[in-house]
mmCIF file of C-alpha atoms in Angstrom:
data_model
loop_
_atom_site.group_PDB
_atom_site.id
_atom_site.type_symbol
_atom_site.label_atom_id
_atom_site.label_comp_id
_atom_site.label_asym_id
_atom_site.label_seq_id
_atom_site.Cartn_x
_atom_site.Cartn_y
_atom_site.Cartn_z
ATOM 1 C CA MET A 1159 -0.077 0.001 0.162
ATOM 2 C CA ALA A 1160 1.467 3.217 -0.946
ATOM 3 C CA ILE A 1161 2.286 5.789 1.832
ATOM 4 C CA LYS A 1162 0.174 8.916 2.138
ATOM 5 C CA TRP A 1163 2.388 11.744 2.793
ATOM 6 C CA LEU A 1164 1.286 14.820 4.689
ATOM 7 C CA GLU A 1165 2.936 18.291 4.576
ATOM 8 C CA CYS A 1166 4.258 19.736 7.796
ATOM 9 C CA GLU A 1167 5.783 22.953 8.956
ATOM 10 C CA ILE A 1168 9.029 23.052 10.980
ATOM 11 C CA THR A 1169 8.495 25.137 14.011
ATOM 12 C CA GLU A 1170 11.812 24.542 16.041
ATOM 13 C CA ARG A 1171 15.218 22.646 15.646
ATOM 14 C CA THR A 1172 17.853 21.806 18.291
ATOM 15 C CA THR A 1173 21.345 21.106 17.501
ATOM 16 C CA TRP A 1174 22.314 18.929 20.514
ATOM 17 C CA THR A 1175 25.902 18.050 18.965
ATOM 18 C CA LYS A 1176 27.469 18.222 15.683
ATOM 19 C CA ASN A 1177 25.706 15.030 14.434
ATOM 20 C CA LEU A 1178 22.851 14.898 16.733
ATOM 21 C CA SER A 1179 19.510 16.986 16.479
ATOM 22 C CA SER A 1180 15.705 17.127 16.932
ATOM 23 C CA ILE A 1181 13.087 18.981 14.874
ATOM 24 C CA LYS A 1182 9.432 19.987 15.946
ATOM 25 C CA PHE A 1183 6.741 20.386 13.400
ATOM 26 C CA ARG A 1184 3.084 20.941 12.908
ATOM 27 C CA GLY A 1185 0.714 19.460 10.575
ATOM 28 C CA ASN A 1186 -2.465 17.857 10.316
ATOM 29 C CA VAL A 1187 -1.386 14.306 11.509
ATOM 30 C CA PRO A 1188 -4.023 11.705 12.642
ATOM 31 C CA ALA A 1189 -3.753 10.551 16.332
ATOM 32 C CA TYR A 1190 -0.922 8.234 17.459
ATOM 33 C CA THR A 1191 -0.005 6.488 20.447
ATOM 34 C CA ALA A 1192 3.152 7.245 22.512
ATOM 35 C CA GLY A 1193 5.677 4.995 21.616
ATOM 36 C CA GLN A 1194 4.837 4.720 17.696
ATOM 37 C CA PHE A 1195 7.161 5.710 15.221
ATOM 38 C CA THR A 1196 6.421 7.635 11.546
ATOM 39 C CA LYS A 1197 8.265 8.255 8.551
ATOM 40 C CA VAL A 1198 9.707 11.671 7.889
ATOM 41 C CA GLY A 1199 10.647 12.554 4.198
ATOM 42 C CA LEU A 1200 12.026 15.447 2.054
ATOM 43 C CA GLU A 1201 11.495 15.561 -1.769
ATOM 44 C CA ILE A 1202 14.843 15.095 -3.081
ATOM 45 C CA ALA A 1203 15.473 14.700 -6.884
ATOM 46 C CA GLY A 1204 11.928 14.597 -7.615
ATOM 47 C CA ASP A 1205 11.388 11.613 -5.222
ATOM 48 C CA ILE A 1206 10.480 11.733 -1.381
ATOM 49 C CA VAL A 1207 13.234 10.349 0.543
ATOM 50 C CA SER A 1208 12.281 8.836 4.010
ATOM 51 C CA ARG A 1209 13.305 7.190 7.159
ATOM 52 C CA PRO A 1210 11.429 5.812 10.082
ATOM 53 C CA TYR A 1211 11.600 7.699 13.371
ATOM 54 C CA SER A 1212 9.814 7.197 16.776
ATOM 55 C CA TYR A 1213 8.195 10.451 18.006
ATOM 56 C CA VAL A 1214 9.748 11.884 21.091
ATOM 57 C CA SER A 1215 6.595 13.909 21.512
ATOM 58 C CA VAL A 1216 3.318 12.737 23.066
ATOM 59 C CA PRO A 1217 -0.296 13.030 21.560
ATOM 60 C CA THR A 1218 -1.275 15.562 24.160
ATOM 61 C CA ASP A 1219 1.583 17.809 22.885
ATOM 62 C CA ASP A 1220 0.780 20.707 20.217
ATOM 63 C CA PHE A 1221 3.658 19.709 18.224
ATOM 64 C CA LEU A 1222 5.409 16.732 16.539
ATOM 65 C CA GLU A 1223 9.091 15.834 17.377
ATOM 66 C CA ILE A 1224 11.737 13.614 16.223
ATOM 67 C CA VAL A 1225 15.457 13.429 16.967
ATOM 68 C CA TYR A 1226 17.935 11.730 14.550
ATOM 69 C CA VAL A 1227 21.693 11.251 14.008
ATOM 70 C CA THR A 1228 23.289 13.012 11.021
ATOM 71 C CA VAL A 1229 24.713 10.168 8.574
ATOM 72 C CA PRO A 1230 27.898 11.665 6.947
ATOM 73 C CA GLY A 1231 27.494 11.120 3.179
ATOM 74 C CA GLY A 1232 23.776 10.284 3.695
ATOM 75 C CA TYR A 1233 20.862 10.821 1.469
ATOM 76 C CA LEU A 1234 18.312 12.367 3.956
ATOM 77 C CA THR A 1235 19.813 13.417 7.270
ATOM 78 C CA PRO A 1236 22.261 16.046 5.793
ATOM 79 C CA GLU A 1237 19.184 17.501 4.143
ATOM 80 C CA LEU A 1238 17.281 17.402 7.464
ATOM 81 C CA ASP A 1239 20.156 19.506 8.842
ATOM 82 C CA LYS A 1240 19.323 22.214 6.458
ATOM 83 C CA LEU A 1241 15.657 22.872 7.344
ATOM 84 C CA LYS A 1242 15.019 25.822 9.332
ATOM 85 C CA THR A 1243 11.697 27.210 11.131
ATOM 86 C CA GLY A 1244 8.866 27.344 8.349
ATOM 87 C CA ASP A 1245 10.454 25.065 5.920
ATOM 88 C CA LYS A 1246 8.386 21.852 4.884
ATOM 89 C CA ILE A 1247 8.679 18.181 5.445
ATOM 90 C CA TYR A 1248 6.543 15.408 4.650
ATOM 91 C CA VAL A 1249 5.231 12.935 7.331
ATOM 92 C CA MET A 1250 3.525 9.564 6.914
ATOM 93 C CA ASP A 1251 -0.225 10.018 7.666
ATOM 94 C CA LYS A 1252 -0.477 7.129 10.162
ATOM 95 C CA ALA A 1253 2.128 6.062 12.947
ATOM 96 C CA SER A 1254 2.991 2.475 13.334
ATOM 97 C CA GLY A 1255 4.575 0.057 15.895
ATOM 98 C CA PHE A 1256 3.885 -2.004 18.689
ATOM 99 C CA PHE A 1257 6.460 -0.571 21.263
ATOM 100 C CA VAL A 1258 3.790 0.959 23.153
ATOM 101 C CA MET A 1259 2.384 0.597 26.903
ATOM 102 C CA ASN A 1260 -0.429 -1.561 26.255
ATOM 103 C CA GLU A 1261 1.746 -4.234 24.402
ATOM 104 C CA VAL A 1262 3.887 -4.524 27.673
ATOM 105 C CA PRO A 1263 2.679 -7.246 30.108
ATOM 106 C CA ASP A 1264 1.806 -6.261 33.850
ATOM 107 C CA GLY A 1265 4.782 -5.983 36.162
ATOM 108 C CA LYS A 1266 6.026 -3.983 39.463
ATOM 109 C CA ASN A 1267 9.263 -2.646 38.153
ATOM 110 C CA LEU A 1268 9.920 -0.992 34.440
ATOM 111 C CA TRP A 1269 13.250 -0.676 33.407
ATOM 112 C CA MET A 1270 13.872 1.466 30.184
ATOM 113 C CA ILE A 1271 16.987 1.088 28.487
ATOM 114 C CA ALA A 1272 17.923 3.050 25.521
ATOM 115 C CA THR A 1273 21.173 3.792 23.409
ATOM 116 C CA GLY A 1274 21.837 7.119 21.650
ATOM 117 C CA THR A 1275 18.759 8.442 19.702
ATOM 118 C CA GLY A 1276 16.507 5.393 21.337
ATOM 119 C CA LEU A 1277 15.956 7.519 24.418
ATOM 120 C CA GLY A 1278 13.465 9.300 22.298
ATOM 121 C CA VAL A 1279 10.698 6.920 22.259
ATOM 122 C CA PHE A 1280 10.927 6.590 26.133
ATOM 123 C CA ILE A 1281 10.689 10.375 26.494
ATOM 124 C CA SER A 1282 7.364 10.149 24.573
ATOM 125 C CA LEU A 1283 6.114 7.338 26.868
ATOM 126 C CA LEU A 1284 7.123 8.982 30.001
ATOM 127 C CA LYS A 1285 5.122 12.082 29.058
ATOM 128 C CA SER A 1286 2.063 10.045 28.947
ATOM 129 C CA LYS A 1287 0.475 8.751 31.842
ATOM 130 C CA ASP A 1288 0.532 5.024 30.828
ATOM 131 C CA PRO A 1289 3.779 3.884 32.547
ATOM 132 C CA TRP A 1290 3.374 5.795 35.894
ATOM 133 C CA GLU A 1291 -0.267 4.220 36.203
ATOM 134 C CA LYS A 1292 1.003 0.608 35.388
ATOM 135 C CA PHE A 1293 4.244 0.251 37.521
ATOM 136 C CA GLU A 1294 5.708 1.052 40.979
ATOM 137 C CA ASN A 1295 8.959 1.709 39.952
ATOM 138 C CA ILE A 1296 10.352 3.160 36.612
ATOM 139 C CA ILE A 1297 14.241 3.212 35.835
ATOM 140 C CA LEU A 1298 15.623 4.990 32.796
ATOM 141 C CA ILE A 1299 19.009 4.281 31.726
ATOM 142 C CA HIS A 1300 20.631 6.077 28.715
ATOM 143 C CA GLY A 1301 23.782 4.947 27.089
ATOM 144 C CA VAL A 1302 25.785 7.396 25.026
ATOM 145 C CA ARG A 1303 29.489 7.403 23.941
ATOM 146 C CA GLU A 1304 30.178 10.944 25.107
ATOM 147 C CA SER A 1305 28.415 13.150 27.817
ATOM 148 C CA ALA A 1306 27.458 15.684 24.983
ATOM 149 C CA GLU A 1307 24.961 13.144 23.833
ATOM 150 C CA LEU A 1308 22.997 12.963 26.979
ATOM 151 C CA ILE A 1309 20.081 14.897 25.839
ATOM 152 C CA TYR A 1310 16.720 15.796 27.030
ATOM 153 C CA THR A 1311 18.168 16.272 30.507
ATOM 154 C CA GLU A 1312 15.625 18.961 31.344
ATOM 155 C CA GLN A 1313 12.726 16.575 30.543
ATOM 156 C CA ILE A 1314 14.213 13.888 32.740
ATOM 157 C CA SER A 1315 14.880 16.246 35.545
ATOM 158 C CA ASN A 1316 10.922 17.059 35.233
ATOM 159 C CA PHE A 1317 10.154 13.313 35.420
ATOM 160 C CA LYS A 1318 12.296 12.965 38.342
ATOM 161 C CA LYS A 1319 10.546 16.333 40.060
ATOM 162 C CA ASN A 1320 7.053 14.929 39.657
ATOM 163 C CA ASN A 1321 7.934 11.535 40.702
ATOM 164 C CA PRO A 1322 10.555 11.504 43.240
ATOM 165 C CA LYS A 1323 9.610 8.399 44.955
ATOM 166 C CA ASN A 1324 9.383 6.019 41.958
ATOM 167 C CA PHE A 1325 11.667 7.458 39.052
ATOM 168 C CA GLN A 1326 15.260 6.689 38.685
ATOM 169 C CA TYR A 1327 17.462 7.870 35.749
ATOM 170 C CA ILE A 1328 20.963 6.372 35.063
ATOM 171 C CA SER A 1329 23.287 7.645 32.319
ATOM 172 C CA SER A 1330 26.142 5.449 30.991
ATOM 173 C CA VAL A 1331 29.070 7.168 29.184
ATOM 174 C CA THR A 1332 31.588 4.782 27.655
ATOM 175 C CA ARG A 1333 34.126 7.088 26.010
ATOM 176 C CA GLU A 1334 34.973 9.546 28.811
ATOM 177 C CA ILE A 1335 34.502 9.764 32.636
ATOM 178 C CA LYS A 1336 31.504 11.633 33.907
ATOM 179 C CA GLU A 1337 30.982 12.223 37.210
ATOM 180 C CA GLY A 1338 27.688 10.586 38.324
ATOM 181 C CA SER A 1339 27.186 8.390 35.431
ATOM 182 C CA LEU A 1340 28.153 4.938 34.579
ATOM 183 C CA ASN A 1341 31.729 4.564 32.654
ATOM 184 C CA GLU A 1342 30.868 1.032 31.275
ATOM 185 C CA ARG A 1343 28.611 -0.468 28.815
ATOM 186 C CA ILE A 1344 24.815 -0.919 30.118
ATOM 187 C CA THR A 1345 25.605 -4.851 29.384
ATOM 188 C CA GLN A 1346 28.379 -4.933 31.763
ATOM 189 C CA SER A 1347 26.404 -3.148 34.530
ATOM 190 C CA ILE A 1348 23.569 -5.638 34.283
ATOM 191 C CA LYS A 1349 26.282 -8.592 34.176
ATOM 192 C CA ASN A 1350 28.293 -7.297 37.611
ATOM 193 C CA GLY A 1351 25.130 -6.282 39.550
ATOM 194 C CA THR A 1352 25.735 -2.608 39.520
ATOM 195 C CA LEU A 1353 22.637 -1.603 38.293
ATOM 196 C CA GLU A 1354 20.497 -3.671 40.742
ATOM 197 C CA LYS A 1355 23.288 -2.072 43.456
ATOM 198 C CA MET A 1356 22.645 1.569 42.235
ATOM 199 C CA THR A 1357 19.049 1.224 42.061
ATOM 200 C CA ASP A 1358 17.880 -1.066 45.083
ATOM 201 C CA ILE A 1359 15.794 -2.756 42.885
ATOM 202 C CA ASN A 1360 16.066 -6.668 42.094
ATOM 203 C CA ILE A 1361 16.063 -7.966 38.249
ATOM 204 C CA ASN A 1362 13.468 -10.762 38.439
ATOM 205 C CA LYS A 1363 10.173 -11.933 37.336
ATOM 206 C CA ASP A 1364 8.206 -8.772 38.509
ATOM 207 C CA SER A 1365 10.392 -6.904 36.077
ATOM 208 C CA GLN A 1366 9.256 -5.558 32.260
ATOM 209 C CA PHE A 1367 12.059 -4.399 30.097
ATOM 210 C CA MET A 1368 11.772 -2.212 27.379
ATOM 211 C CA VAL A 1369 14.959 -1.772 25.035
ATOM 212 C CA CYS A 1370 15.569 0.542 22.108
ATOM 213 C CA GLY A 1371 18.644 1.191 20.267
ATOM 214 C CA ASN A 1372 21.517 -0.518 18.771
ATOM 215 C CA PRO A 1373 20.839 -4.068 17.752
ATOM 216 C CA ASP A 1374 23.815 -5.617 18.953
ATOM 217 C CA MET A 1375 23.148 -4.013 22.392
ATOM 218 C CA ILE A 1376 19.539 -5.430 22.107
ATOM 219 C CA ASN A 1377 20.666 -8.768 21.248
ATOM 220 C CA GLU A 1378 23.135 -8.909 24.121
ATOM 221 C CA ILE A 1379 20.700 -7.919 26.621
ATOM 222 C CA LEU A 1380 18.095 -10.284 25.608
ATOM 223 C CA LYS A 1381 20.815 -13.174 25.882
ATOM 224 C CA LEU A 1382 21.944 -11.469 29.200
ATOM 225 C CA LEU A 1383 18.529 -11.385 30.709
ATOM 226 C CA GLY A 1384 17.615 -14.914 29.495
ATOM 227 C CA ASN A 1385 20.769 -16.583 30.749
ATOM 228 C CA ASN A 1386 21.199 -14.844 34.072
ATOM 229 C CA TYR A 1387 17.606 -14.110 35.052
ATOM 230 C CA GLY A 1388 15.395 -16.407 33.008
ATOM 231 C CA LEU A 1389 13.568 -13.626 31.235
ATOM 232 C CA GLU A 1390 12.151 -13.999 27.674
ATOM 233 C CA ARG A 1391 11.409 -11.878 24.746
ATOM 234 C CA ASN A 1392 7.718 -10.453 24.866
ATOM 235 C CA ARG A 1393 5.366 -11.645 22.116
ATOM 236 C CA ARG A 1394 1.723 -11.379 21.277
ATOM 237 C CA SER A 1395 1.629 -14.927 21.153
ATOM 238 C CA LYS A 1396 3.714 -15.773 24.363
ATOM 239 C CA PRO A 1397 4.049 -12.722 26.654
ATOM 240 C CA GLY A 1398 7.480 -12.173 28.161
ATOM 241 C CA ASN A 1399 9.601 -9.644 29.944
ATOM 242 C CA ILE A 1400 11.442 -8.131 27.309
ATOM 243 C CA THR A 1401 10.061 -5.780 24.784
ATOM 244 C CA LEU A 1402 12.313 -4.822 21.779
ATOM 245 C CA GLU A 1403 12.407 -1.816 19.341
ATOM 246 C CA LYS A 1404 15.457 -2.252 16.985
ATOM 247 C CA TYR A 1405 16.724 0.743 15.137
ATOM 248 C CA TRP A 1406 18.253 -0.726 11.940
#
């Protein structure tokens, strides 16, 4: 089925680092669910070139937002970098995806693990009421290479301010030492028990994991949680404890 494209207008852009940006836009886009993704495109050489991006925004926002990494020599992202307020982009009319709260089984503790721009989908989910109503404790873990890539910190601070007793945020920076952050890969922190010690929360059958980002990281976490804790991937046909969203 051919994609129906809707024209939207850029309202704001944020340049986090040389290769990391986010854009906000408005348009007559149908309702979506926090956690879903869309396709964003530009007309290049007579064709609409598009890529999938999870929404960072939540349906109650009066804007739409995505975050992306510029790929040197890429076809689309260098053109996205050129966009300014008032410019037009194309957006897929209907969002898709099952990385949403009602696809996650019940549990006590929700572990949200992201690398890089995978954080964006969790910002969307946490801006909705659903995870706060469903889980007693929420732990957001964001892994990056350099501290400059720790984005949306103000929004995350608001989550903590509004939910001081049941929200924890842990950053993991692997290519430099940053005070207050883990300085090792997330998978290593699970393997050596650091995450459980830091949060004072045990990983067990009461845990639900949502994992988004680098496929190698996701595969390693899936194997690690299976071998060490007996947790299985969540599927519609067989509910489990690990819900995944791979970025490529």
